[in-house]
PDB file of C-alpha atoms in Angstrom:
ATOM      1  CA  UNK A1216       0.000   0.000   0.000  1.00  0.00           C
ATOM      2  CA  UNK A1217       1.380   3.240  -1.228  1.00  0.00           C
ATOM      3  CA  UNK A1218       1.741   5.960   1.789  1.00  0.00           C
ATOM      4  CA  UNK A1219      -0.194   9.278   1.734  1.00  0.00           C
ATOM      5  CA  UNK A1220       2.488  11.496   3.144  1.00  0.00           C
ATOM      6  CA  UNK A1221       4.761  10.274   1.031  1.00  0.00           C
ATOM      7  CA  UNK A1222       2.076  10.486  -1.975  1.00  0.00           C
ATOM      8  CA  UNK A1223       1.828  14.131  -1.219  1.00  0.00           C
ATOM      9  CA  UNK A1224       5.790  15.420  -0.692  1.00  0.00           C
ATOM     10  CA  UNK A1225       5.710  16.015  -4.637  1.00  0.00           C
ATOM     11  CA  UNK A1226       2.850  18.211  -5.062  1.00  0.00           C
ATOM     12  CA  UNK A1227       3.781  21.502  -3.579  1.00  0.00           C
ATOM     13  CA  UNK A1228       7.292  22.761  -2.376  1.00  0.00           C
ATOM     14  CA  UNK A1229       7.518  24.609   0.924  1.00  0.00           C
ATOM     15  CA  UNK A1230       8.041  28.247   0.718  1.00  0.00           C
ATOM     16  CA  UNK A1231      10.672  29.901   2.854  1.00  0.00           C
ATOM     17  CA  UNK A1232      11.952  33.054   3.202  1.00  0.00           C
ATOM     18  CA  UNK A1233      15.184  33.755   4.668  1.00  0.00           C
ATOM     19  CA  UNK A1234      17.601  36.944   4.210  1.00  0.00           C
ATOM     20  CA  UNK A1235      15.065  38.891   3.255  1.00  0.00           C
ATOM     21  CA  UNK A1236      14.264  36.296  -0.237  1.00  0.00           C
ATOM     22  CA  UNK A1237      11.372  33.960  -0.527  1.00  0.00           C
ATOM     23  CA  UNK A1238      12.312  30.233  -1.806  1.00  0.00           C
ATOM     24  CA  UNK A1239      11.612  26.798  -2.103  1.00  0.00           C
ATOM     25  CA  UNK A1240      13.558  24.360   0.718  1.00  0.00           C
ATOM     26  CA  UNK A1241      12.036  21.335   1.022  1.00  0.00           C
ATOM     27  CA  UNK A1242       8.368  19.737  -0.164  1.00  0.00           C
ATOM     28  CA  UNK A1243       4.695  20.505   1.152  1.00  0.00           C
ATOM     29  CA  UNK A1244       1.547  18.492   1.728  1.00  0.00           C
ATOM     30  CA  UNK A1245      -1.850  17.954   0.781  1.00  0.00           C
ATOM     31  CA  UNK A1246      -3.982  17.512   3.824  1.00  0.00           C
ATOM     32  CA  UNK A1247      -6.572  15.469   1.360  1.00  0.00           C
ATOM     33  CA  UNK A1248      -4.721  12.007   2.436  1.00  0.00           C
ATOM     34  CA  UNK A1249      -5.763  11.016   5.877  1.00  0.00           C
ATOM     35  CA  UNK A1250      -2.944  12.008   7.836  1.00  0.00           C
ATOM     36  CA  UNK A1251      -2.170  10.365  11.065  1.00  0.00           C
ATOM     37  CA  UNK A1252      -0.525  12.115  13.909  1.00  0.00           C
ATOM     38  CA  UNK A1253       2.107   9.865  14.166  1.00  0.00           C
ATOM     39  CA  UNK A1254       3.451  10.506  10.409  1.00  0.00           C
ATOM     40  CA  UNK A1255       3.387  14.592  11.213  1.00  0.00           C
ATOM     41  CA  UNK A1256       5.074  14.081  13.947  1.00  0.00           C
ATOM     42  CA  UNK A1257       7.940  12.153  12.634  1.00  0.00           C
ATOM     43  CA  UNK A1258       7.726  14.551  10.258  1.00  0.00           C
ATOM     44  CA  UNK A1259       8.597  17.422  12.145  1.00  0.00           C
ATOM     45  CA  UNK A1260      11.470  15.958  14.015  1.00  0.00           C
ATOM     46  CA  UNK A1261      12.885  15.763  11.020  1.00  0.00           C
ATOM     47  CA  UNK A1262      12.514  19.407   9.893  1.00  0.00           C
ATOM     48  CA  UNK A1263      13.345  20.679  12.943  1.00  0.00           C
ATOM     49  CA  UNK A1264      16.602  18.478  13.080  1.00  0.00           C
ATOM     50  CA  UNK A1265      17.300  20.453  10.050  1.00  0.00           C
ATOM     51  CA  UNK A1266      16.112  23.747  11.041  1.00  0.00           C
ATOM     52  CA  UNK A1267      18.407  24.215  14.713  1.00  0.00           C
ATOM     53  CA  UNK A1268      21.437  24.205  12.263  1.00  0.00           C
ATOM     54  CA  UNK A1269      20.194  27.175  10.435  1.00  0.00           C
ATOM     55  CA  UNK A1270      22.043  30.979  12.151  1.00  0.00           C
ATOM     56  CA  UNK A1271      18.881  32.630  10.732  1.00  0.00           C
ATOM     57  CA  UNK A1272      15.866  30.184  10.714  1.00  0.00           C
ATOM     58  CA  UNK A1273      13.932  30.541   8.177  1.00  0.00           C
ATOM     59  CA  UNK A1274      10.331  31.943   7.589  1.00  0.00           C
ATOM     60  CA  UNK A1275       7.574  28.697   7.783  1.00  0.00           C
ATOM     61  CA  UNK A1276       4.545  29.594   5.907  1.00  0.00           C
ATOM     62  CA  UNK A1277       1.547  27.835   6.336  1.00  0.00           C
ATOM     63  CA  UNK A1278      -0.941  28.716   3.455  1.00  0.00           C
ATOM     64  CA  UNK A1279      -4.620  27.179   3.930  1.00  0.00           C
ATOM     65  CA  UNK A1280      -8.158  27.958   3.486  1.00  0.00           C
ATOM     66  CA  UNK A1281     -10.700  27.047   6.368  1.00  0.00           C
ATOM     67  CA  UNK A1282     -13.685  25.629   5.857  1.00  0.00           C
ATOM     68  CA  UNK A1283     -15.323  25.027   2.331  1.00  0.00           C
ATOM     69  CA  UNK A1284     -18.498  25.378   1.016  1.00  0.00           C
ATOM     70  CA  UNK A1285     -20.731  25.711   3.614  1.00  0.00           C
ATOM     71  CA  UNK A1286     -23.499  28.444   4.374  1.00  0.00           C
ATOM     72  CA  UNK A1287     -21.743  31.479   5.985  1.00  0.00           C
ATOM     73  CA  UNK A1288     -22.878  30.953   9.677  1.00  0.00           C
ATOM     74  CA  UNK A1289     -21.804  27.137   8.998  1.00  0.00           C
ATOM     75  CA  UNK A1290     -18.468  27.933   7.669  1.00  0.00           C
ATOM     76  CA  UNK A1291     -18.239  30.275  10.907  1.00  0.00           C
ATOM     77  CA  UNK A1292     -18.575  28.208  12.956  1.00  0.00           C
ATOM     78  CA  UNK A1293     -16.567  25.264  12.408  1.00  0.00           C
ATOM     79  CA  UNK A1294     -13.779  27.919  11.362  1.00  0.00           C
ATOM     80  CA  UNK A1295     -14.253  28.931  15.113  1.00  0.00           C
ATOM     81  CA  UNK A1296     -13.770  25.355  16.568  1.00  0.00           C
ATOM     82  CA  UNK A1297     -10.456  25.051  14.351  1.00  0.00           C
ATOM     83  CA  UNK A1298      -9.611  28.500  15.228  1.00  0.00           C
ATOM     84  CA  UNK A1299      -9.806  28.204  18.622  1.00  0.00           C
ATOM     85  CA  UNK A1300      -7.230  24.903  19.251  1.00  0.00           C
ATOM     86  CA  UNK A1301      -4.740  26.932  16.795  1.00  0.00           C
ATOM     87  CA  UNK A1302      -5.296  29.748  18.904  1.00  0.00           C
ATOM     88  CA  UNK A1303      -4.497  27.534  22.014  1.00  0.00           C
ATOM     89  CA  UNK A1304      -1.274  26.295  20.045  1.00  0.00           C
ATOM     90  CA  UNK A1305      -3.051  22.424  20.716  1.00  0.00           C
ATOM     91  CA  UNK A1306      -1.728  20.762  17.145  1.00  0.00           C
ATOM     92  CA  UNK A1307      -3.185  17.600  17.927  1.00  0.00           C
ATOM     93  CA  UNK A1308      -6.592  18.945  18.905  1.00  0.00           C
ATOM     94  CA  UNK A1309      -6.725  20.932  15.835  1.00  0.00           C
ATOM     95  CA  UNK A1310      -6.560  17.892  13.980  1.00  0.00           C
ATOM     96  CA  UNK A1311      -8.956  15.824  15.771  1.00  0.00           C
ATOM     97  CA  UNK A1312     -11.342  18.376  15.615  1.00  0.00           C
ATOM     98  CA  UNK A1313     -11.302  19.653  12.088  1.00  0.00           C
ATOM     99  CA  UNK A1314     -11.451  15.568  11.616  1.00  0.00           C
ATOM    100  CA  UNK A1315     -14.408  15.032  13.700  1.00  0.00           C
ATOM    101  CA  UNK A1316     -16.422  17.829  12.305  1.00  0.00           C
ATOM    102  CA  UNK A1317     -15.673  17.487   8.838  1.00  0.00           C
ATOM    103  CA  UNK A1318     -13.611  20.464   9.046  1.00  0.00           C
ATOM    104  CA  UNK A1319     -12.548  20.793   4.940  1.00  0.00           C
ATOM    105  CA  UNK A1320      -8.914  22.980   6.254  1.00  0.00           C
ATOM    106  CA  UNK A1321      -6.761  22.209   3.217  1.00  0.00           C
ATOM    107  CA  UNK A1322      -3.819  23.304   5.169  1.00  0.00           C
ATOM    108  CA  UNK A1323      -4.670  21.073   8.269  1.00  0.00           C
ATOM    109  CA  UNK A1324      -1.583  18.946   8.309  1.00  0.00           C
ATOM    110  CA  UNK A1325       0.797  21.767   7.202  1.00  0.00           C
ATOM    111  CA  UNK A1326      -0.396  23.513  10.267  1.00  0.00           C
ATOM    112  CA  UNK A1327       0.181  20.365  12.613  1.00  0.00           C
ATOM    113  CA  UNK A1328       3.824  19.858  11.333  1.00  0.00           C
ATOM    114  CA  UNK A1329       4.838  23.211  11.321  1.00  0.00           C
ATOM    115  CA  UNK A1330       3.108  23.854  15.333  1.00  0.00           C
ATOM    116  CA  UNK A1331       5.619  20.672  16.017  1.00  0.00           C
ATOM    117  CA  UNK A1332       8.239  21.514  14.711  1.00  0.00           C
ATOM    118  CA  UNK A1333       8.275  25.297  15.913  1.00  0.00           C
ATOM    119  CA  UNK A1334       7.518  23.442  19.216  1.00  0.00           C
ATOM    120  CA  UNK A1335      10.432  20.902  18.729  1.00  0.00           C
ATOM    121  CA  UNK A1336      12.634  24.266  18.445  1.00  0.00           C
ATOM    122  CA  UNK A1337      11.176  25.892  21.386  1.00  0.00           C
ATOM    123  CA  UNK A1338       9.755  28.576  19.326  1.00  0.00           C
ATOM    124  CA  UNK A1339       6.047  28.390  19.787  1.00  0.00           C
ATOM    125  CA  UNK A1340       4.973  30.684  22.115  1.00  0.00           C
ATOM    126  CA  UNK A1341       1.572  32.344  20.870  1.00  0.00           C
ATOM    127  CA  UNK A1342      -1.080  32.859  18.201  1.00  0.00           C
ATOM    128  CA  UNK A1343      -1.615  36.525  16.594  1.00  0.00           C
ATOM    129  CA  UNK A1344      -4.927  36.737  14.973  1.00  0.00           C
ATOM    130  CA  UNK A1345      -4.421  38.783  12.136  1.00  0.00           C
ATOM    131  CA  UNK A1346      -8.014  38.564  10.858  1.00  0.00           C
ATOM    132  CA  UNK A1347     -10.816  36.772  10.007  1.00  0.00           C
ATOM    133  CA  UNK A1348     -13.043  36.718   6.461  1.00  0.00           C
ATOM    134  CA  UNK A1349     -15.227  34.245   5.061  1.00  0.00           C
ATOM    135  CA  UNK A1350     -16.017  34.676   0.842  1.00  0.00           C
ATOM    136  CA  UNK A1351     -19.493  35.571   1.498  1.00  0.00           C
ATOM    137  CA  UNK A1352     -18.031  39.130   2.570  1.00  0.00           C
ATOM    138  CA  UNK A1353     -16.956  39.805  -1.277  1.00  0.00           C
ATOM    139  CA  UNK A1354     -19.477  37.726  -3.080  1.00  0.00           C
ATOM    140  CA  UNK A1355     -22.188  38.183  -0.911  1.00  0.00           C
ATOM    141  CA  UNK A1356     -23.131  34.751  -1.402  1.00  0.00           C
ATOM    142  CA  UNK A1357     -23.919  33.497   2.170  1.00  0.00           C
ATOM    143  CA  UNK A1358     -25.248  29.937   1.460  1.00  0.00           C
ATOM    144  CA  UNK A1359     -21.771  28.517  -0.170  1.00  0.00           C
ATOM    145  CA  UNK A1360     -18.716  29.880   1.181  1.00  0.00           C
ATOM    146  CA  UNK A1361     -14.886  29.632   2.281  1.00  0.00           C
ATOM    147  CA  UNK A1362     -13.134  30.680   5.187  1.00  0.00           C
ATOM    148  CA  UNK A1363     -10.153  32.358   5.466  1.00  0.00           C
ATOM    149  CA  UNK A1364      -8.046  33.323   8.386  1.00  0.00           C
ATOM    150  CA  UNK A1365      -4.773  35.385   9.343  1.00  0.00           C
ATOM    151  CA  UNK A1366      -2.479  34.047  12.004  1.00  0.00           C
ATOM    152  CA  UNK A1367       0.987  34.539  13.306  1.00  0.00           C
ATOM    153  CA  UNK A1368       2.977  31.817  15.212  1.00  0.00           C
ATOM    154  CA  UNK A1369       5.658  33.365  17.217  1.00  0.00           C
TER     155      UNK A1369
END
């Protein structure tokens, strides 16, 4: 049986931006596999093995939309219950929950790698919202929307 992660490694690199220039250093993921916990976490001893012999670390961005498709209250709400365990820097619980409530965050397993491995370096301390839209604000369309949210690990 072929393995998701590793399915997913070749279709999107990781973007990084160090010394002021944004590149490409490693390989990104496509949360559409079912991830387990177990492979992000192995995962992100591995990246941060290779990120404490960086002088300047580099820039990890995390690029996902929240929740898909769903009326705008909907789409609020379950963006809220993802929100809410990023907020509280819980990478597991983010996971379970956007998994147990059918949570469509494309990014979801980017997010959990990245909140280990920044915790693997000692270097999550805190989420900075900075801000909160769903689609229905622009199309006005309030019965099929996306979510979108700002946030800053640090």
């Amino acid at each position: 049986t072929r393995d998701p992660l590793d399915a997913t490694l070749t279709n999107r690199p990781l973007q990084v931006l160090q010394d002021g220039n944004l590149g490409v250093w490693g390989k990104g993921f496509n949360s559409e596999s079912q991830q387990t916990l177990t492979r992000c976490e192995d995962f992100a001893r591995g990246l941060a093995s290779v990120l404490e012999n960086f002088l300047d670390p580099p820039l990890l961005l995390i690029s996902s939309d929240m929740n898909h498709y769903a009326s705008d209250a909907e789409t609020r709400r379950l963006d809220t219950l993802a929100l809410a365990e990023f907020d509280r820097l819980n990478e597991d619980t983010l996971f379970e929950t956007c998994q147990a409530n059918h949570i469509s965050m494309c990014g979801l397993v980017p997010a959990v790698i990245v909140m280990k491995t920044l915790k693997k370096l000692g270097r999550l301390n805190q989420s900075i919202e900075i801000g909160y839209a769903t689609s229905a604000e622009a199309s006005g369309d309030t019965t099929r929307c996306v979510g979108y949210a700002g946030r800053l690990l640090v």
